[in-house]
């Protein structure tokens, strides 16, 4: 008998094998993501089309930065991301000038309006989670990716001041979004990579600000960490107190099975988003999905990709993954 999305995920979190393998994919909604109701309607339409077990709310990365003066524009990136045209931090002293944001005003209020619309549209059986960028990722977008390591190493006190303000603003926003029946957060981490920082640096400028945010959502039941990039510090992030861990498992170690050995919760992934979902054929996607299920014995797994779904992903390839999910019920 078919069970509800929430029940299926609860069984998966408990280590049981549910009636079928849960799955979730997400992508950006360029243009639609500039207004709360249009983003909500696009999110609902995507869910209605594919019936995922978990819905990730996908505002642009600037949603939490525009009230500090960040500006961006849509230039047609196939991942749906926008290009920053103005970054508020121009020199180290600017970190001290950031004010703690009020979540009930400006662009943060727009995101609350989006969640309000989703709350009235999704039943309690369809979990949805809000994207939260961790403080150092927000700092990178305020300053620019090339300058962040420089500020981190040459002006650490100034960066810490900025990170504290960002963290406090994020904590206030999280308290505000809890009123909209979110199931958890999707916590995006972009700098826990040896290509960018050392582990010592990440502990000081990443983990120190990540953990207070995760502690603030420990009363939510469906929190996911996304560990972006390659050469990742998996062993460090695997200790984070969340229910689900998502990383580019088809592009960088560890594999799903190795990840489950280190992480006590549920892993999300298994499918190559570019090689197979965008460029491959349905048969290859099905093979990869079945292999991912075998890696995990069908337990503690949500089938998905390691990152955002490109906008040019063929409909038939998404449906091929759905067919595997439906067949797993039998």
Tab-separated table of C-alpha atoms in Angstrom:
chain	number	residue	atom	x	y	z
A	1	UNK	CA	0.000	0.000	0.000
A	2	UNK	CA	1.300	3.466	-0.903
A	3	UNK	CA	2.252	5.526	2.148
A	4	UNK	CA	2.639	9.283	2.530
A	5	UNK	CA	5.897	11.123	1.854
A	6	UNK	CA	6.453	12.002	5.493
A	7	UNK	CA	5.877	8.459	6.716
A	8	UNK	CA	8.236	7.112	4.066
A	9	UNK	CA	10.981	9.517	5.134
A	10	UNK	CA	10.424	8.800	8.817
A	11	UNK	CA	10.914	5.096	8.160
A	12	UNK	CA	14.066	5.877	6.163
A	13	UNK	CA	15.442	8.028	8.983
A	14	UNK	CA	14.821	5.236	11.477
A	15	UNK	CA	16.922	2.822	9.402
A	16	UNK	CA	13.983	0.773	8.119
A	17	UNK	CA	13.456	-0.060	4.472
A	18	UNK	CA	10.299	1.838	3.478
A	19	UNK	CA	7.629	0.753	1.004
A	20	UNK	CA	9.818	2.197	-1.759
A	21	UNK	CA	13.020	4.210	-2.040
A	22	UNK	CA	12.374	7.933	-1.431
A	23	UNK	CA	13.697	10.408	-3.982
A	24	UNK	CA	14.161	14.147	-4.408
A	25	UNK	CA	15.530	16.465	-7.078
A	26	UNK	CA	15.637	20.246	-7.052
A	27	UNK	CA	16.490	23.054	-9.433
A	28	UNK	CA	16.454	26.841	-9.556
A	29	UNK	CA	13.534	28.783	-10.992
A	30	UNK	CA	15.157	31.797	-12.693
A	31	UNK	CA	12.905	34.839	-13.130
A	32	UNK	CA	10.197	33.082	-11.084
A	33	UNK	CA	12.475	33.235	-8.032
A	34	UNK	CA	12.324	37.035	-7.846
A	35	UNK	CA	8.866	37.213	-6.291
A	36	UNK	CA	7.541	35.073	-3.434
A	37	UNK	CA	4.312	33.884	-5.010
A	38	UNK	CA	5.863	33.078	-8.385
A	39	UNK	CA	8.620	31.070	-6.681
A	40	UNK	CA	6.038	29.224	-4.609
A	41	UNK	CA	3.882	28.476	-7.666
A	42	UNK	CA	6.900	27.207	-9.641
A	43	UNK	CA	7.900	25.017	-6.693
A	44	UNK	CA	4.395	23.563	-6.454
A	45	UNK	CA	4.216	22.933	-10.220
A	46	UNK	CA	7.535	21.038	-10.152
A	47	UNK	CA	6.306	18.941	-7.234
A	48	UNK	CA	2.967	18.264	-8.912
A	49	UNK	CA	4.797	17.052	-12.006
A	50	UNK	CA	7.148	14.564	-10.346
A	51	UNK	CA	5.813	13.899	-6.811
A	52	UNK	CA	9.087	13.979	-4.883
A	53	UNK	CA	9.207	12.790	-1.298
A	54	UNK	CA	11.013	15.930	-0.189
A	55	UNK	CA	10.664	19.481	-1.553
A	56	UNK	CA	13.620	21.853	-1.352
A	57	UNK	CA	12.634	25.522	-1.535
A	58	UNK	CA	14.998	27.185	-4.018
A	59	UNK	CA	15.434	30.957	-3.674
A	60	UNK	CA	18.535	32.447	-5.321
A	61	UNK	CA	21.627	32.676	-3.135
A	62	UNK	CA	21.160	36.447	-2.934
A	63	UNK	CA	17.842	36.248	-1.055
A	64	UNK	CA	19.656	36.513	2.281
A	65	UNK	CA	22.087	39.217	1.091
A	66	UNK	CA	20.040	41.812	-0.770
A	67	UNK	CA	19.080	43.622	2.413
A	68	UNK	CA	22.813	44.290	2.842
A	69	UNK	CA	22.983	45.762	-0.644
A	70	UNK	CA	23.974	42.798	-2.820
A	71	UNK	CA	22.718	42.920	-6.398
A	72	UNK	CA	22.557	40.247	-9.084
A	73	UNK	CA	20.983	39.472	-12.435
A	74	UNK	CA	19.882	36.494	-14.511
A	75	UNK	CA	22.236	35.816	-17.443
A	76	UNK	CA	21.064	32.380	-18.563
A	77	UNK	CA	23.302	30.075	-16.515
A	78	UNK	CA	22.096	26.505	-17.102
A	79	UNK	CA	22.128	25.779	-13.392
A	80	UNK	CA	19.719	28.662	-12.900
A	81	UNK	CA	22.084	30.729	-10.768
A	82	UNK	CA	22.307	34.504	-11.003
A	83	UNK	CA	25.425	36.654	-11.541
A	84	UNK	CA	26.420	39.070	-8.771
A	85	UNK	CA	26.727	42.614	-10.089
A	86	UNK	CA	27.347	44.361	-6.769
A	87	UNK	CA	29.058	42.996	-3.695
A	88	UNK	CA	28.658	45.117	-0.539
A	89	UNK	CA	32.034	44.242	0.999
A	90	UNK	CA	34.733	46.238	-0.787
A	91	UNK	CA	37.405	46.349	1.931
A	92	UNK	CA	38.029	44.714	5.343
A	93	UNK	CA	36.460	47.597	7.276
A	94	UNK	CA	33.121	46.926	5.602
A	95	UNK	CA	32.645	43.739	7.637
A	96	UNK	CA	32.170	45.878	10.739
A	97	UNK	CA	29.416	47.884	9.032
A	98	UNK	CA	26.987	45.011	8.531
A	99	UNK	CA	23.841	45.288	10.648
A	100	UNK	CA	21.881	42.317	11.930
A	101	UNK	CA	18.902	41.912	9.586
A	102	UNK	CA	15.252	41.903	10.563
A	103	UNK	CA	13.634	38.790	9.020
A	104	UNK	CA	10.258	40.540	8.856
A	105	UNK	CA	11.453	43.239	6.488
A	106	UNK	CA	12.807	43.489	2.957
A	107	UNK	CA	13.869	40.466	0.961
A	108	UNK	CA	13.855	38.118	3.935
A	109	UNK	CA	10.193	38.987	4.448
A	110	UNK	CA	9.595	38.024	0.797
A	111	UNK	CA	10.941	34.561	1.542
A	112	UNK	CA	8.596	34.286	4.504
A	113	UNK	CA	5.750	35.158	2.137
A	114	UNK	CA	6.854	32.330	-0.154
A	115	UNK	CA	6.856	29.869	2.747
A	116	UNK	CA	3.438	31.094	3.821
A	117	UNK	CA	2.081	30.261	0.362
A	118	UNK	CA	3.708	26.817	0.434
A	119	UNK	CA	2.340	26.132	3.911
A	120	UNK	CA	-1.211	26.571	2.655
A	121	UNK	CA	-0.563	24.523	-0.500
A	122	UNK	CA	1.320	21.470	0.781
A	123	UNK	CA	-0.328	19.047	3.151
A	124	UNK	CA	1.391	17.920	6.334
A	125	UNK	CA	2.364	14.791	4.399
A	126	UNK	CA	4.648	16.636	1.946
A	127	UNK	CA	7.803	17.813	3.733
A	128	UNK	CA	9.497	20.985	2.498
A	129	UNK	CA	12.784	22.446	3.658
A	130	UNK	CA	14.193	25.966	3.381
A	131	UNK	CA	17.605	26.574	1.833
A	132	UNK	CA	20.024	28.227	4.267
A	133	UNK	CA	23.536	29.146	3.142
A	134	UNK	CA	26.059	28.794	5.923
A	135	UNK	CA	27.711	32.016	7.137
A	136	UNK	CA	31.001	31.630	5.272
A	137	UNK	CA	29.107	30.960	2.019
A	138	UNK	CA	27.121	34.146	2.579
A	139	UNK	CA	30.387	35.981	3.287
A	140	UNK	CA	31.829	34.700	0.015
A	141	UNK	CA	28.887	36.105	-1.920
A	142	UNK	CA	29.110	39.452	-0.124
A	143	UNK	CA	32.806	39.764	-0.964
A	144	UNK	CA	33.600	37.508	-3.915
A	145	UNK	CA	35.103	34.002	-4.058
A	146	UNK	CA	38.617	35.107	-4.969
A	147	UNK	CA	38.915	37.600	-2.121
A	148	UNK	CA	37.474	35.458	0.662
A	149	UNK	CA	40.661	33.397	1.323
A	150	UNK	CA	42.651	36.644	1.356
A	151	UNK	CA	40.419	38.273	3.951
A	152	UNK	CA	40.375	35.034	5.954
A	153	UNK	CA	44.180	34.939	6.157
A	154	UNK	CA	45.091	38.638	6.210
A	155	UNK	CA	42.115	40.198	8.020
A	156	UNK	CA	40.716	37.433	10.260
A	157	UNK	CA	39.313	39.759	12.935
A	158	UNK	CA	37.309	41.722	10.391
A	159	UNK	CA	35.963	38.546	8.786
A	160	UNK	CA	35.010	37.138	12.185
A	161	UNK	CA	33.064	40.321	12.900
A	162	UNK	CA	31.180	39.887	9.642
A	163	UNK	CA	30.546	36.193	10.230
A	164	UNK	CA	29.107	36.906	13.662
A	165	UNK	CA	26.641	39.383	12.160
A	166	UNK	CA	25.729	36.962	9.380
A	167	UNK	CA	25.230	34.145	11.884
A	168	UNK	CA	22.981	36.266	14.104
A	169	UNK	CA	20.901	37.360	11.102
A	170	UNK	CA	20.573	33.732	10.000
A	171	UNK	CA	19.511	32.616	13.470
A	172	UNK	CA	16.780	35.260	13.561
A	173	UNK	CA	15.567	34.213	10.118
A	174	UNK	CA	15.465	30.570	11.189
A	175	UNK	CA	13.302	31.398	14.184
A	176	UNK	CA	10.963	33.278	11.850
A	177	UNK	CA	10.593	30.450	9.317
A	178	UNK	CA	9.603	27.922	11.947
A	179	UNK	CA	6.140	29.469	11.969
A	180	UNK	CA	5.520	28.134	8.445
A	181	UNK	CA	5.579	24.388	9.127
A	182	UNK	CA	8.938	23.747	7.481
A	183	UNK	CA	10.264	20.253	8.131
A	184	UNK	CA	13.883	21.357	8.282
A	185	UNK	CA	16.589	23.270	6.480
A	186	UNK	CA	18.877	22.506	3.569
A	187	UNK	CA	22.202	23.782	4.932
A	188	UNK	CA	24.540	24.586	2.051
A	189	UNK	CA	28.273	24.316	2.826
A	190	UNK	CA	30.662	25.385	0.061
A	191	UNK	CA	34.087	25.770	1.682
A	192	UNK	CA	34.733	22.458	3.458
A	193	UNK	CA	37.063	21.508	0.615
A	194	UNK	CA	40.822	21.085	0.670
A	195	UNK	CA	40.923	22.955	-2.640
A	196	UNK	CA	39.815	26.092	-0.789
A	197	UNK	CA	40.777	25.914	2.902
A	198	UNK	CA	42.696	23.776	5.360
A	199	UNK	CA	40.782	21.813	7.962
A	200	UNK	CA	42.081	24.138	10.685
A	201	UNK	CA	40.806	27.139	8.738
A	202	UNK	CA	37.428	25.578	8.149
A	203	UNK	CA	36.991	24.727	11.820
A	204	UNK	CA	37.665	28.356	12.761
A	205	UNK	CA	35.707	30.124	10.026
A	206	UNK	CA	33.178	27.443	9.105
A	207	UNK	CA	32.332	25.003	11.880
A	208	UNK	CA	32.368	27.662	14.600
A	209	UNK	CA	29.458	29.392	12.840
A	210	UNK	CA	27.763	26.294	11.415
A	211	UNK	CA	27.090	24.539	14.699
A	212	UNK	CA	25.075	27.308	16.403
A	213	UNK	CA	22.763	27.337	13.380
A	214	UNK	CA	22.350	23.567	13.420
A	215	UNK	CA	21.678	23.708	17.157
A	216	UNK	CA	18.910	26.213	16.415
A	217	UNK	CA	17.136	23.679	14.177
A	218	UNK	CA	17.555	20.618	16.378
A	219	UNK	CA	13.812	20.745	17.047
A	220	UNK	CA	13.118	20.132	13.337
A	221	UNK	CA	12.996	16.571	12.059
A	222	UNK	CA	14.382	16.806	8.512
A	223	UNK	CA	17.607	18.810	8.267
A	224	UNK	CA	19.977	18.178	5.373
A	225	UNK	CA	23.570	19.319	4.901
A	226	UNK	CA	24.799	19.778	1.345
A	227	UNK	CA	28.577	19.426	1.120
A	228	UNK	CA	29.544	21.146	-2.108
A	229	UNK	CA	32.528	20.517	-4.372
A	230	UNK	CA	35.290	17.949	-4.424
A	231	UNK	CA	38.223	17.077	-2.138
A	232	UNK	CA	35.670	17.495	0.636
A	233	UNK	CA	36.262	17.340	4.398
A	234	UNK	CA	33.721	14.563	4.768
A	235	UNK	CA	35.001	13.285	8.092
A	236	UNK	CA	34.578	16.733	9.616
A	237	UNK	CA	31.050	17.331	8.330
A	238	UNK	CA	29.918	13.747	9.042
A	239	UNK	CA	29.887	14.674	12.735
A	240	UNK	CA	27.354	17.471	12.184
A	241	UNK	CA	24.012	16.916	13.992
A	242	UNK	CA	21.686	16.530	10.992
A	243	UNK	CA	19.484	13.786	9.621
A	244	UNK	CA	20.616	13.795	5.967
A	245	UNK	CA	23.929	14.367	4.195
A	246	UNK	CA	24.156	15.194	0.483
A	247	UNK	CA	27.378	15.509	-1.529
A	248	UNK	CA	28.688	14.941	-5.071
A	249	UNK	CA	29.089	11.224	-4.432
A	250	UNK	CA	29.435	10.361	-8.145
A	251	UNK	CA	32.198	12.941	-8.609
A	252	UNK	CA	34.265	12.832	-5.415
A	253	UNK	CA	34.878	10.369	-2.564
A	254	UNK	CA	33.378	8.913	-0.519
A	255	UNK	CA	30.892	6.621	-2.225
A	256	UNK	CA	27.412	6.270	-0.748
A	257	UNK	CA	28.353	3.043	1.013
A	258	UNK	CA	31.540	4.533	2.466
A	259	UNK	CA	29.583	7.611	3.487
A	260	UNK	CA	27.102	5.477	5.396
A	261	UNK	CA	30.003	3.920	7.293
A	262	UNK	CA	30.979	7.371	8.602
A	263	UNK	CA	27.635	9.155	8.854
A	264	UNK	CA	24.912	7.758	11.157
A	265	UNK	CA	21.989	9.303	9.279
A	266	UNK	CA	20.585	9.127	5.749
A	267	UNK	CA	22.548	9.828	2.571
A	268	UNK	CA	21.046	11.597	-0.433
A	269	UNK	CA	22.532	11.041	-3.888
A	270	UNK	CA	23.547	8.224	-6.177
A	271	UNK	CA	22.864	9.786	-9.585
A	272	UNK	CA	25.312	11.614	-11.881
A	273	UNK	CA	23.564	14.875	-12.640
A	274	UNK	CA	25.552	15.912	-15.756
A	275	UNK	CA	26.940	12.674	-17.184
A	276	UNK	CA	23.678	10.770	-16.898
A	277	UNK	CA	20.691	12.954	-15.998
A	278	UNK	CA	21.561	15.663	-18.540
A	279	UNK	CA	23.618	13.855	-21.171
A	280	UNK	CA	22.792	10.205	-20.628
A	281	UNK	CA	19.996	7.870	-21.603
A	282	UNK	CA	17.219	6.484	-19.408
A	283	UNK	CA	18.774	3.002	-19.387
A	284	UNK	CA	22.008	4.314	-17.871
A	285	UNK	CA	20.140	6.317	-15.238
A	286	UNK	CA	18.220	3.212	-14.205
A	287	UNK	CA	21.440	1.217	-13.941
A	288	UNK	CA	23.051	3.865	-11.772
A	289	UNK	CA	20.012	4.141	-9.513
A	290	UNK	CA	19.842	0.374	-9.029
A	291	UNK	CA	23.558	0.323	-8.216
A	292	UNK	CA	23.034	3.077	-5.611
A	293	UNK	CA	20.261	1.031	-4.006
A	294	UNK	CA	22.545	-2.002	-3.894
A	295	UNK	CA	25.324	0.080	-2.296
A	296	UNK	CA	23.025	0.955	0.582
A	297	UNK	CA	20.874	-2.198	0.684
A	298	UNK	CA	17.961	0.164	0.111
A	299	UNK	CA	18.257	1.641	3.598
A	300	UNK	CA	19.127	5.146	4.809
A	301	UNK	CA	18.990	6.363	1.207
A	302	UNK	CA	17.201	9.149	-0.660
A	303	UNK	CA	17.857	8.876	-4.381
A	304	UNK	CA	18.966	12.163	-5.907
A	305	UNK	CA	21.915	14.040	-7.325
A	306	UNK	CA	24.922	15.581	-5.639
A	307	UNK	CA	23.817	19.127	-6.384
A	308	UNK	CA	21.279	21.276	-8.198
A	309	UNK	CA	19.582	19.847	-11.292
A	310	UNK	CA	20.522	21.745	-14.490
A	311	UNK	CA	17.648	23.451	-16.272
A	312	UNK	CA	18.251	21.481	-19.477
A	313	UNK	CA	17.717	18.076	-17.868
A	314	UNK	CA	15.457	16.028	-20.174
A	315	UNK	CA	12.013	15.186	-18.846
A	316	UNK	CA	12.419	11.542	-19.857
A	317	UNK	CA	15.591	11.175	-17.801
A	318	UNK	CA	13.867	12.445	-14.681
A	319	UNK	CA	11.003	10.045	-15.334
A	320	UNK	CA	13.489	7.184	-15.731
A	321	UNK	CA	14.631	7.797	-12.164
A	322	UNK	CA	11.036	7.929	-11.012
A	323	UNK	CA	10.393	4.561	-12.664
A	324	UNK	CA	13.193	2.998	-10.622
A	325	UNK	CA	11.646	4.474	-7.490
A	326	UNK	CA	8.236	3.036	-8.359
A	327	UNK	CA	9.731	-0.343	-9.245
A	328	UNK	CA	11.508	-0.461	-5.866
A	329	UNK	CA	8.040	-0.700	-4.296
A	330	UNK	CA	7.543	-4.026	-6.012
